Amino acid sequence: MSQSHLKLVSRVRCFDGEQRRYEHLSEALNCTMQFSVFLPAQALRDEPVASVLWLSGLTCTDENFSSKSGAQRTAAQLGLALIIPDTSPRGDDVADDDAYDFGKGAGFYVNATQQPWAKHYQMYDYICKELIDLVCRSLPLNGQMSISGHSMGGHGALVMALRETDRFASVSAFAPIAHPSECPWGNKAFTGYLGDNREHWHAYDAVELIRSGQNCPPLLVDQGSDDNFLAEQLNFSTLREVADEFKLVAELRMQQGYDHSYYFIASFIEDHLKFHKSYLKG
């Protein structure tokens, strides 16, 4: 299988569209990867549609969001495709760690520079260069794209939107790791993947990117007040402070009583997709 070839692994009918899973050889990651796609009915008629790229959180694969969020109903109504990659490289020869918050399932959407991680853990380039190019060439998409994610994936969505200013029409996140340079998850991952020089970390830290003057597309963030990771890991208040300071076009909402789970995501995913639709053409 060549790097540019998509192999269809599965397809099921869903809200007059299709939920699919694809496999391909990744040049960026040096391994075989799988990702999920929801295509609405318009796309099945070869009418190109806009899309939302979803980045999942720690321990997840491409299948968590597609099976738990209920996003397909709203995506079908809005005529949006959903592109759902995995969270890290996969395979027997890919370096791993026994902990849940490092290694497979915890790629943190960075380009690793440290060994043994650098050979495979080039998740930033995989998403922003290889995968986006692949799906836009291979599927009935019109090139208009927004980005969203949860937790570690919320971190990835914010960073990619801030760095790829011409790629994404809008960005949203659920409980993002907003300032990973200043939390235990981020300190561990960034030290392992990027080394000890904290200046190198700032390229993958949303708060630091905003402070550096990076432009941000329209932003929506939801955070649950009962999230058990809120106090130690997520830095929601810091994100809100820099969004206000730099006058971002942003709505950052604290949702009372909600936690970090997919019940939280399922409760507000309709809002997020409608938010993205308002900025997407087609």
Protein backbone atom coordinates (compact mmCIF):
# COMPACT_ATOMS: atom_id res chain seq x y z
CA MET A 1 0.00 0.00 0.00
CA SER A 2 1.52 3.34 -1.04
CA GLN A 3 1.53 6.34 1.27
CA SER A 4 -1.11 8.10 -0.81
CA HIS A 5 -3.51 5.15 -1.03
CA LEU A 6 -6.57 4.92 1.20
CA LYS A 7 -7.88 1.48 2.08
CA LEU A 8 -11.52 1.41 3.17
CA VAL A 9 -11.73 -0.72 6.33
CA SER A 10 -15.43 -0.35 7.15
CA ARG A 11 -18.54 1.63 6.25
CA VAL A 12 -21.99 1.83 7.86
CA ARG A 13 -25.09 3.82 6.97
CA CYS A 14 -25.67 6.72 9.35
CA PHE A 15 -28.27 9.56 9.08
CA ASP A 16 -28.44 9.08 5.29
CA GLY A 17 -24.67 9.41 5.14
CA GLU A 18 -21.89 6.98 5.96
CA GLN A 19 -19.54 6.44 8.88
CA ARG A 20 -16.30 5.08 7.42
CA ARG A 21 -12.91 3.93 8.64
CA TYR A 22 -9.80 4.12 6.46
CA GLU A 23 -6.26 2.77 6.66
CA HIS A 24 -3.14 4.14 5.01
CA LEU A 25 0.63 4.12 5.24
CA SER A 26 1.82 7.33 6.82
CA GLU A 27 5.06 8.82 5.57
CA ALA A 28 5.15 11.32 8.44
CA LEU A 29 4.71 8.68 11.15
CA ASN A 30 6.49 5.75 9.47
CA CYS A 31 3.67 3.35 10.26
CA THR A 32 0.19 2.27 9.20
CA MET A 33 -2.58 4.53 10.50
CA GLN A 34 -6.34 4.38 10.67
CA PHE A 35 -8.79 7.27 10.82
CA SER A 36 -12.56 7.69 10.80
CA VAL A 37 -14.75 9.85 8.58
CA PHE A 38 -18.42 10.74 8.60
CA LEU A 39 -19.69 11.78 5.16
CA PRO A 40 -23.15 13.36 4.93
CA ALA A 41 -25.60 12.52 2.17
CA GLN A 42 -24.40 15.38 -0.06
CA ALA A 43 -20.89 13.94 -0.14
CA LEU A 44 -22.24 10.53 -1.16
CA ARG A 45 -23.75 12.30 -4.17
CA ASP A 46 -20.27 13.65 -4.98
CA GLU A 47 -21.23 17.15 -3.89
CA PRO A 48 -18.12 18.52 -2.11
CA VAL A 49 -18.78 19.55 1.50
CA ALA A 50 -17.00 21.47 4.22
CA SER A 51 -15.47 19.51 7.09
CA VAL A 52 -14.61 19.63 10.77
CA LEU A 53 -11.38 17.99 11.92
CA TRP A 54 -11.74 16.43 15.39
CA LEU A 55 -8.75 15.67 17.63
CA SER A 56 -9.35 13.24 20.48
CA GLY A 57 -7.85 13.12 23.97
CA LEU A 58 -5.55 10.92 26.01
CA THR A 59 -5.98 7.13 25.63
CA CYS A 60 -8.43 7.57 22.72
CA THR A 61 -8.32 6.25 19.17
CA ASP A 62 -10.21 7.52 16.14
CA GLU A 63 -13.26 5.52 17.23
CA ASN A 64 -14.10 7.18 20.58
CA PHE A 65 -15.61 10.33 19.11
CA SER A 66 -17.42 8.54 16.30
CA SER A 67 -19.10 6.07 18.68
CA LYS A 68 -19.78 8.27 21.75
CA SER A 69 -20.36 11.88 20.73
CA GLY A 70 -23.54 11.61 18.67
CA ALA A 71 -22.08 14.23 16.34
CA GLN A 72 -23.26 12.57 13.15
CA ARG A 73 -26.90 13.66 13.55
CA THR A 74 -26.01 17.35 13.59
CA ALA A 75 -23.26 16.96 10.98
CA ALA A 76 -25.79 15.33 8.65
CA GLN A 77 -28.29 18.16 9.19
CA LEU A 78 -25.60 20.78 8.49
CA GLY A 79 -24.02 18.93 5.56
CA LEU A 80 -20.62 18.68 7.26
CA ALA A 81 -18.04 15.91 7.02
CA LEU A 82 -16.19 14.86 10.18
CA ILE A 83 -12.52 13.87 9.92
CA ILE A 84 -11.35 11.96 13.00
CA PRO A 85 -7.67 10.88 13.19
CA ASP A 86 -6.00 8.72 15.80
CA THR A 87 -4.13 10.30 18.70
CA SER A 88 -0.67 8.82 18.10
CA PRO A 89 1.34 6.48 15.86
CA ARG A 90 0.56 2.77 16.10
CA GLY A 91 2.39 -0.50 15.49
CA ASP A 92 4.65 -3.04 17.15
CA ASP A 93 7.83 -1.11 16.35
CA VAL A 94 6.50 2.23 17.64
CA ALA A 95 8.04 3.35 20.94
CA ASP A 96 5.64 3.24 23.89
CA ASP A 97 5.46 3.84 27.63
CA ASP A 98 3.59 2.02 30.39
CA ALA A 99 1.86 5.21 31.54
CA TYR A 100 -1.47 6.28 30.04
CA ASP A 101 -0.32 9.89 29.53
CA PHE A 102 2.78 9.23 27.40
CA GLY A 103 3.49 7.12 24.32
CA LYS A 104 0.74 5.43 22.31
CA GLY A 105 -2.57 7.16 22.82
CA ALA A 106 -0.75 10.27 24.05
CA GLY A 107 1.05 11.81 21.08
CA PHE A 108 0.11 15.37 22.14
CA TYR A 109 0.03 16.44 18.48
CA VAL A 110 3.69 17.56 18.49
CA ASN A 111 6.65 16.76 16.26
CA ALA A 112 8.96 14.91 18.64
CA THR A 113 12.64 15.77 18.53
CA GLN A 114 13.92 13.36 21.20
CA GLN A 115 14.76 9.67 20.86
CA PRO A 116 13.25 7.12 20.65
CA TRP A 117 10.13 9.18 19.91
CA ALA A 118 11.29 11.23 16.92
CA LYS A 119 11.13 8.32 14.46
CA HIS A 120 7.36 7.98 14.69
CA TYR A 121 5.87 10.75 16.84
CA GLN A 122 5.45 13.49 14.22
CA MET A 123 1.78 14.03 14.90
CA TYR A 124 1.71 17.74 14.07
CA ASP A 125 3.00 17.17 10.55
CA TYR A 126 0.84 14.07 10.15
CA ILE A 127 -2.35 16.01 10.85
CA CYS A 128 -1.56 19.40 9.32
CA LYS A 129 0.32 18.28 6.23
CA GLU A 130 -0.21 14.63 5.37
CA LEU A 131 -3.72 13.77 6.54
CA ILE A 132 -5.44 17.00 5.53
CA ASP A 133 -3.88 16.82 2.09
CA LEU A 134 -4.83 13.15 1.77
CA VAL A 135 -8.51 13.56 2.67
CA CYS A 136 -8.91 16.70 0.55
CA ARG A 137 -7.51 14.83 -2.46
CA SER A 138 -9.35 11.57 -1.86
CA LEU A 139 -12.78 12.49 -0.48
CA PRO A 140 -15.59 14.81 -1.68
CA LEU A 141 -14.49 17.79 0.43
CA ASN A 142 -14.51 21.42 -0.72
CA GLY A 143 -11.37 22.47 1.17
CA GLN A 144 -13.22 24.53 3.78
CA MET A 145 -12.24 23.17 7.19
CA SER A 146 -12.59 23.97 10.89
CA ILE A 147 -10.98 22.19 13.83
CA SER A 148 -12.13 21.00 17.24
CA GLY A 149 -10.99 18.64 19.97
CA HIS A 150 -11.20 17.43 23.55
CA SER A 151 -8.62 17.66 26.35
CA MET A 152 -5.26 16.72 24.74
CA GLY A 153 -7.10 17.07 21.43
CA GLY A 154 -8.38 20.47 22.48
CA HIS A 155 -4.75 21.45 23.04
CA GLY A 156 -3.92 20.19 19.56
CA ALA A 157 -6.86 22.00 17.97
CA LEU A 158 -5.95 25.34 19.56
CA VAL A 159 -2.28 25.03 18.63
CA MET A 160 -2.97 24.05 15.03
CA ALA A 161 -5.52 26.83 14.58
CA LEU A 162 -3.06 29.39 15.96
CA ARG A 163 -0.17 28.16 13.81
CA GLU A 164 -2.01 27.28 10.60
CA THR A 165 -3.75 30.61 10.22
CA ASP A 166 -4.82 30.08 6.61
CA ARG A 167 -6.11 26.54 7.06
CA PHE A 168 -8.96 26.68 9.59
CA ALA A 169 -12.05 28.90 9.44
CA SER A 170 -12.79 28.47 13.15
CA VAL A 171 -11.68 26.49 16.19
CA SER A 172 -13.42 25.02 19.21
CA ALA A 173 -12.46 22.85 22.16
CA PHE A 174 -13.90 20.90 25.06
CA ALA A 175 -11.82 21.11 28.26
CA PRO A 176 -8.54 21.78 26.41
CA ILE A 177 -5.11 21.46 27.99
CA ALA A 178 -4.72 25.17 27.33
CA HIS A 179 -1.30 25.87 28.87
CA PRO A 180 0.59 22.54 28.74
CA SER A 181 3.91 24.15 29.66
CA GLU A 182 2.39 24.77 33.10
CA CYS A 183 0.68 21.50 33.98
CA PRO A 184 1.84 17.97 34.88
CA TRP A 185 0.54 16.31 31.71
CA GLY A 186 2.25 18.84 29.49
CA ASN A 187 5.49 18.95 31.45
CA LYS A 188 5.84 15.19 31.20
CA ALA A 189 4.95 14.96 27.52
CA PHE A 190 6.96 17.97 26.39
CA THR A 191 10.06 16.92 28.32
CA GLY A 192 9.89 13.47 26.78
CA TYR A 193 9.06 14.46 23.22
CA LEU A 194 10.76 17.87 22.94
CA GLY A 195 13.54 17.93 25.56
CA ASP A 196 14.28 20.19 28.52
CA ASN A 197 14.42 23.56 26.74
CA ARG A 198 11.11 25.14 27.68
CA GLU A 199 11.40 27.71 24.90
CA HIS A 200 10.90 24.87 22.44
CA TRP A 201 7.66 23.98 24.19
CA HIS A 202 6.02 27.30 23.39
CA ALA A 203 5.42 26.31 19.76
CA TYR A 204 2.89 23.77 21.09
CA ASP A 205 1.32 25.86 23.88
CA ALA A 206 -1.86 27.80 23.03
CA VAL A 207 -1.46 30.35 25.81
CA GLU A 208 2.15 31.10 24.79
CA LEU A 209 1.20 31.32 21.11
CA ILE A 210 -1.53 33.86 21.90
CA ARG A 211 0.92 35.83 24.04
CA SER A 212 3.38 35.85 21.13
CA GLY A 213 0.80 37.59 18.96
CA GLN A 214 -0.39 34.69 16.82
CA ASN A 215 -3.73 35.30 15.14
CA CYS A 216 -6.61 33.10 16.23
CA PRO A 217 -9.69 32.27 14.17
CA PRO A 218 -13.10 32.57 15.89
CA LEU A 219 -12.97 30.43 19.02
CA LEU A 220 -15.51 28.56 21.16
CA VAL A 221 -14.47 26.68 24.32
CA ASP A 222 -16.64 24.73 26.75
CA GLN A 223 -15.30 23.69 30.16
CA GLY A 224 -17.17 21.67 32.78
CA SER A 225 -17.16 23.03 36.33
CA ASP A 226 -17.04 19.48 37.79
CA ASP A 227 -14.12 18.36 35.62
CA ASN A 228 -11.71 16.56 37.95
CA PHE A 229 -8.76 17.74 35.84
CA LEU A 230 -9.76 21.41 35.86
CA ALA A 231 -7.68 22.65 38.79
CA GLU A 232 -4.40 20.85 38.06
CA GLN A 233 -4.21 20.27 34.31
CA LEU A 234 -6.35 22.53 32.13
CA ASN A 235 -5.62 26.21 32.95
CA PHE A 236 -9.00 27.39 31.70
CA SER A 237 -8.79 30.67 33.64
CA THR A 238 -5.41 31.48 32.06
CA LEU A 239 -6.82 30.86 28.59
CA ARG A 240 -9.75 33.16 29.37
CA GLU A 241 -7.37 35.86 30.63
CA VAL A 242 -5.18 35.87 27.51
CA ALA A 243 -8.25 35.70 25.23
CA ASP A 244 -9.56 38.84 26.94
CA GLU A 245 -6.16 40.56 26.98
CA PHE A 246 -5.56 40.02 23.27
CA LYS A 247 -9.21 40.66 22.35
CA LEU A 248 -9.78 37.37 20.56
CA VAL A 249 -13.09 36.69 18.85
CA ALA A 250 -13.85 34.08 21.47
CA GLU A 251 -16.58 32.66 23.69
CA LEU A 252 -15.26 30.67 26.66
CA ARG A 253 -18.09 29.04 28.61
CA MET A 254 -18.05 27.39 32.02
CA GLN A 255 -20.76 24.71 32.01
CA GLN A 256 -22.02 24.06 35.52
CA GLY A 257 -22.07 20.46 36.75
CA TYR A 258 -20.38 18.89 33.71
CA ASP A 259 -17.27 16.71 33.92
CA HIS A 260 -14.53 15.63 31.48
CA SER A 261 -16.43 12.76 29.86
CA TYR A 262 -18.13 12.16 26.54
CA TYR A 263 -21.47 12.89 28.24
CA PHE A 264 -20.18 16.48 28.39
CA ILE A 265 -19.13 16.43 24.74
CA ALA A 266 -22.44 14.89 23.61
CA SER A 267 -24.33 17.62 25.48
CA PHE A 268 -22.71 20.51 23.57
CA ILE A 269 -21.39 19.07 20.29
CA GLU A 270 -24.42 20.46 18.42
CA ASP A 271 -23.45 23.98 19.53
CA HIS A 272 -19.89 23.46 18.33
CA LEU A 273 -20.83 22.13 14.90
CA LYS A 274 -23.33 24.94 14.36
CA PHE A 275 -20.62 27.41 15.42
CA HIS A 276 -18.26 25.98 12.81
CA LYS A 277 -20.94 25.86 10.12
CA SER A 278 -21.45 29.62 10.51
CA TYR A 279 -17.84 30.17 9.39
CA LEU A 280 -17.62 27.49 6.69
CA LYS A 281 -18.62 27.90 3.05
CA GLY A 282 -20.50 25.17 1.22
